[in-house]
XYZ file of C-alpha atoms in Angstrom:
358
model
C 4.670 -6.840 -16.848
C 6.042 -3.354 -16.743
C 3.491 -0.465 -15.398
C 2.523 1.856 -17.711
C 3.962 4.662 -15.855
C 6.015 5.402 -12.687
C 5.015 8.485 -11.248
C 6.619 10.528 -8.561
C 5.254 11.467 -5.077
C 7.573 14.046 -3.147
C 7.128 14.689 0.613
C 8.503 16.983 2.936
C 11.747 16.785 4.552
C 10.153 15.797 8.188
C 8.244 13.043 6.505
C 11.873 11.719 4.975
C 13.425 11.640 8.176
C 10.045 9.716 9.860
C 10.652 6.999 6.823
C 7.314 7.806 5.908
C 8.078 7.548 1.937
C 9.359 4.062 2.405
C 6.917 2.597 4.837
C 4.067 3.571 2.745
C 0.618 1.857 3.277
C -2.424 3.748 1.904
C -3.438 5.250 -0.802
C -6.658 7.349 -2.056
C -7.715 9.152 -4.757
C -9.703 12.373 -4.295
C -9.748 14.909 -7.082
C -6.731 16.612 -7.671
C -5.639 15.266 -4.287
C -4.153 11.741 -3.303
C -4.566 10.581 -0.004
C -1.367 8.760 1.471
C -0.521 7.457 4.565
C 2.429 5.705 6.392
C 2.855 2.414 8.922
C 4.961 4.321 11.089
C 3.324 7.419 12.268
C 0.046 8.560 12.853
C -0.598 10.965 10.652
C -2.528 10.982 6.674
C -0.790 12.676 3.956
C -2.479 15.205 1.126
C -0.913 15.239 -2.036
C -1.608 17.170 -5.223
C -1.144 16.691 -8.788
C 1.140 18.218 -11.309
C -0.331 18.045 -14.766
C 1.287 18.298 -18.153
C -0.931 18.585 -21.032
C -3.647 16.807 -18.947
C -1.279 13.942 -17.903
C -0.142 13.760 -14.545
C 3.771 13.699 -13.927
C 4.416 14.350 -10.281
C 2.083 14.141 -6.816
C 3.536 17.035 -4.314
C 3.041 19.983 -2.165
C 2.143 17.867 1.167
C 0.039 18.420 3.688
C 0.076 16.284 6.313
C -2.838 15.863 9.588
C -2.819 14.071 13.054
C -5.447 12.201 13.768
C -4.668 13.495 17.755
C -5.140 17.025 15.982
C -8.869 15.278 15.199
C -9.373 13.316 17.996
C -9.397 11.503 20.672
C -6.474 8.713 20.299
C -6.117 6.128 23.057
C -2.490 6.345 23.133
C 0.162 8.794 23.321
C 0.249 11.709 20.728
C 3.120 10.675 19.197
C 2.689 6.816 19.510
C 2.112 5.305 15.692
C -1.333 4.450 14.773
C -0.249 2.207 11.989
C -2.699 2.997 9.280
C -3.235 0.680 7.100
C -6.660 1.931 4.659
C -7.658 4.852 3.557
C -11.780 5.602 2.087
C -12.673 8.512 1.112
C -16.621 8.853 0.290
C -19.058 11.769 0.674
C -17.630 14.474 3.734
C -15.515 12.162 4.785
C -11.655 10.856 5.027
C -11.757 7.229 6.676
C -8.848 5.795 8.229
C -8.503 2.648 10.292
C -5.435 0.723 12.204
C -3.755 -2.281 12.075
C -5.284 -4.129 14.831
C -2.771 -5.564 15.058
C -0.452 -7.002 18.109
C 3.795 -6.841 17.463
C 5.914 -9.344 17.671
C 9.912 -7.691 18.138
C 12.334 -7.580 15.493
C 15.361 -10.042 15.970
C 18.226 -7.046 15.291
C 21.507 -7.763 12.878
C 23.982 -8.775 16.101
C 21.515 -9.628 18.709
C 23.946 -12.493 20.551
C 21.656 -15.795 20.680
C 20.054 -14.730 24.151
C 18.783 -11.536 23.025
C 17.399 -12.530 19.737
C 15.565 -15.314 21.611
C 14.147 -13.048 24.081
C 13.370 -10.166 21.822
C 12.111 -12.559 19.702
C 9.340 -13.680 22.634
C 8.131 -10.327 22.902
C 4.676 -8.888 22.062
C 3.685 -5.588 22.617
C -0.180 -3.610 22.139
C -0.333 -0.121 20.737
C -3.157 1.259 21.394
C -3.142 3.490 18.765
C -3.089 0.692 16.656
C -6.535 -0.333 17.303
C -8.994 2.311 15.929
C -11.268 3.499 12.913
C -11.144 7.465 12.271
C -13.660 9.351 10.469
C -12.830 12.655 9.063
C -14.827 15.316 7.984
C -13.547 17.229 5.339
C -13.828 21.101 5.011
C -14.898 21.661 1.492
C -12.982 25.098 1.754
C -9.663 23.973 2.346
C -10.088 20.565 1.083
C -8.692 19.561 4.197
C -10.092 17.669 7.268
C -10.840 19.649 10.146
C -12.571 18.422 13.856
C -15.078 20.776 12.824
C -17.352 21.779 9.442
C -19.725 23.030 8.689
C -21.835 21.545 5.049
C -25.228 22.700 4.053
C -26.162 23.987 7.667
C -24.987 20.644 9.277
C -22.002 20.076 11.645
C -19.636 17.285 11.180
C -17.559 16.406 13.957
C -14.617 13.887 13.323
C -15.158 11.176 15.507
C -12.769 7.986 16.273
C -14.327 4.466 17.406
C -11.717 2.546 19.374
C -10.186 5.125 22.187
C -12.329 4.392 24.810
C -12.418 0.755 25.513
C -14.575 -0.105 22.809
C -12.526 -0.829 19.564
C -13.331 -3.470 16.556
C -11.325 -6.480 18.445
C -13.628 -6.561 21.609
C -16.973 -7.032 19.439
C -14.522 -10.169 17.995
C -13.316 -12.041 20.881
C -16.344 -14.258 20.696
C -16.087 -14.936 16.787
C -15.502 -18.646 15.963
C -13.595 -17.581 13.155
C -11.471 -14.562 13.997
C -11.742 -14.509 17.730
C -8.670 -17.411 18.306
C -6.155 -15.307 16.057
C -6.800 -12.114 18.450
C -3.471 -12.517 20.680
C -0.993 -13.666 17.980
C 1.065 -10.707 16.098
C -0.167 -9.790 13.309
C 3.160 -11.418 10.797
C 2.295 -14.831 12.759
C -1.024 -15.092 11.146
C -2.831 -12.845 13.759
C -5.432 -10.408 13.048
C -4.272 -7.675 11.245
C -6.512 -4.821 8.889
C -5.064 -3.485 5.829
C -7.385 -1.620 4.251
C -11.027 0.262 3.442
C -14.104 1.078 0.845
C -16.916 2.777 1.999
C -20.271 2.345 -0.062
C -22.794 4.991 0.613
C -26.179 4.661 -0.351
C -30.252 5.713 0.583
C -29.857 2.576 2.610
C -26.607 3.749 5.009
C -23.227 3.662 4.738
C -21.236 0.184 4.673
C -17.634 0.393 5.338
C -15.568 -2.789 4.140
C -12.245 -3.938 6.011
C -9.406 -6.199 5.061
C -8.260 -8.506 6.854
C -4.252 -9.258 6.174
C -4.720 -12.352 8.875
C -5.756 -14.528 9.893
C -6.143 -16.957 6.377
C -8.378 -19.316 7.448
C -7.237 -22.543 5.456
C -6.688 -20.735 1.877
C -10.043 -17.757 2.717
C -9.438 -14.870 3.416
C -12.334 -12.766 5.956
C -13.755 -9.580 4.974
C -15.248 -7.364 7.535
C -18.555 -5.297 7.234
C -19.452 -2.545 9.211
C -22.278 0.169 9.931
C -20.467 2.666 11.873
C -22.605 5.791 12.606
C -22.213 8.958 15.118
C -22.890 7.811 18.768
C -25.993 9.495 20.294
C -24.817 11.377 22.964
C -20.970 11.880 21.758
C -20.648 12.983 18.999
C -16.637 12.402 18.982
C -17.412 8.498 18.973
C -18.160 6.134 16.475
C -20.359 3.000 17.699
C -21.241 0.048 15.039
C -25.013 -0.358 14.035
C -26.683 -4.114 14.622
C -27.089 -6.023 11.905
C -30.441 -8.211 11.428
C -29.265 -10.560 13.546
C -27.478 -8.243 16.898
C -24.137 -8.468 15.181
C -22.005 -5.956 15.595
C -20.381 -7.007 12.154
C -21.001 -9.201 8.881
C -17.988 -11.783 7.512
C -17.792 -12.175 4.458
C -14.919 -14.935 3.619
C -13.401 -14.829 0.070
C -11.294 -17.754 -1.459
C -8.018 -16.052 -2.573
C -6.217 -18.919 -3.584
C -3.989 -19.125 -0.368
C -3.397 -15.004 -0.058
C -4.650 -11.974 2.389
C -6.160 -8.919 2.117
C -3.622 -6.091 1.516
C -5.967 -3.545 0.000
C -9.573 -2.619 -0.604
C -10.644 -0.250 -3.552
C -14.318 1.005 -4.808
C -14.811 0.825 -8.591
C -18.294 1.639 -9.062
C -20.164 -1.154 -7.423
C -17.671 -3.387 -7.835
C -14.616 -3.921 -5.243
C -11.469 -4.387 -6.221
C -8.766 -6.245 -3.651
C -5.733 -6.538 -3.461
C -4.053 -9.504 -2.177
C -0.602 -10.901 -1.231
C 0.863 -12.994 1.412
C -0.036 -13.290 5.584
C 3.262 -13.461 6.893
C 5.797 -11.430 6.287
C 6.995 -12.686 2.982
C 7.295 -11.842 -0.629
C 4.908 -13.769 -2.422
C 2.004 -13.644 -5.593
C 0.305 -10.412 -5.384
C -3.135 -9.541 -7.393
C -5.755 -7.707 -7.863
C -9.309 -9.282 -7.753
C -12.246 -8.012 -8.349
C -15.438 -9.093 -6.985
C -18.265 -7.418 -9.433
C -21.082 -5.964 -7.366
C -19.447 -6.646 -4.218
C -19.661 -2.683 -3.101
C -23.847 -4.016 -3.309
C -23.674 -7.241 -2.781
C -26.339 -8.790 0.342
C -25.810 -12.160 0.788
C -22.291 -13.267 -0.247
C -21.408 -14.526 2.808
C -18.822 -16.829 1.506
C -17.482 -15.450 -2.389
C -15.606 -18.260 -4.108
C -12.972 -18.514 -6.261
C -14.807 -17.943 -9.867
C -16.793 -15.167 -8.270
C -13.366 -13.385 -7.852
C -11.514 -12.964 -11.180
C -8.358 -11.812 -11.766
C -7.541 -8.741 -13.308
C -3.776 -8.596 -12.495
C -0.669 -10.143 -11.248
C 1.681 -7.395 -9.939
C 4.987 -7.686 -9.894
C 7.334 -7.909 -6.314
C 10.684 -7.845 -4.968
C 12.703 -10.394 -2.886
C 12.749 -8.815 0.733
C 11.373 -5.137 -1.226
C 9.506 -3.649 -3.364
C 6.101 -4.688 -1.610
C 2.710 -3.326 -3.195
C 0.730 -2.099 -0.583
C -2.278 0.791 -1.815
C -4.260 0.284 -4.655
C -6.429 3.561 -5.799
C -8.726 3.700 -9.067
C -7.928 7.389 -11.258
C -10.128 9.127 -12.901
C -8.668 7.740 -16.430
C -9.842 3.614 -15.732
C -5.625 2.929 -14.081
C -5.150 2.441 -11.528
C -2.090 3.688 -8.990
C -0.403 1.247 -6.714
C 1.961 2.148 -3.964
C 4.559 0.337 -2.439
C 6.591 -0.533 1.487
C 9.902 -1.346 1.197
C 10.433 0.201 -2.155
C 13.050 -0.853 -3.703
C 16.460 2.019 -4.618
C 15.205 2.533 -8.050
C 12.488 4.548 -6.896
C 13.893 6.834 -5.018
C 14.370 9.622 -6.638
C 16.891 12.285 -7.171
C 14.263 14.979 -5.030
C 13.444 12.619 -2.567
C 10.183 11.144 -3.721
C 9.460 8.049 -4.548
C 7.979 5.861 -7.225
C 4.618 4.989 -7.272
C 3.407 2.166 -10.357
C 0.663 2.907 -12.731
C -1.215 -0.034 -14.251
C -4.015 0.267 -16.863
C -7.144 -1.546 -15.111
C -8.788 -3.986 -16.877
C -12.695 -3.586 -17.229
C -15.651 -5.991 -17.519
């Protein structure tokens, strides 16, 4: 099965030197623009569509936005945030880090003792543990620290910079809590993907977990973030009716973890793949009504039909992000892209697939 077409994403010299184009981890459409992020930086990138006869032929004209220019980050300015999810809703652009621990890799040529020592090292990088909400300036289409919209001042805000990250709320969770000390690629906690739905009842933020996968069941967290009453640059989590700062949904994704989330009307599209560092099945499921559901804490497989089976490579070409376009199509960006995806201009090819509905 082949995509309808492939669209090149063009990046500047700095992003290519930093490896953003080969480490794409998140994508979201925004009118004529495309927001993307790589998992090796603490930035988000805006690309703009180039069209021919009304058809998007490429995304170009990159603008880089550094998260540290908008909010306080817990780590150093240059440390990566491992951005794994982007969402766009109302006046806001959202970005979330992986919230994961990292185990050191064994490098080619490492002697046995050094290989074992590296593999035993687990590190925490503080910038990975953030959720950032950024106001988008209507005049420029870019995020800013403060924006005036309809006479109201909107301020960029962060959760996770003041010993208040999401994991603090998950420590005592009977399902997810035991996995907080486990690195992401070992089936530990690993955020990959967010989606936002706004209604008269407020903002719902859905956070997809690549891991842990619990006896074949994936975990999706529902949050209600709001601005801190005293500090406009900080986010807090509104409590649910039971006093919890989050609500957990269990999804039967047939043993796979969540790799991205994307709203499609009232439905939620769920990109799935292996929870660990493996090349395996990659599918897009549709959770019908997932953006507005009130009581589905356990979602069975028959409520999550597969709408696309996506191809993947072995050790390469891993679908990492999905975004619905305005033409009933799904744009897919890939991590560790195969050689044939590199263009002569230094761009990277994304796949465009028809999006089945109904």
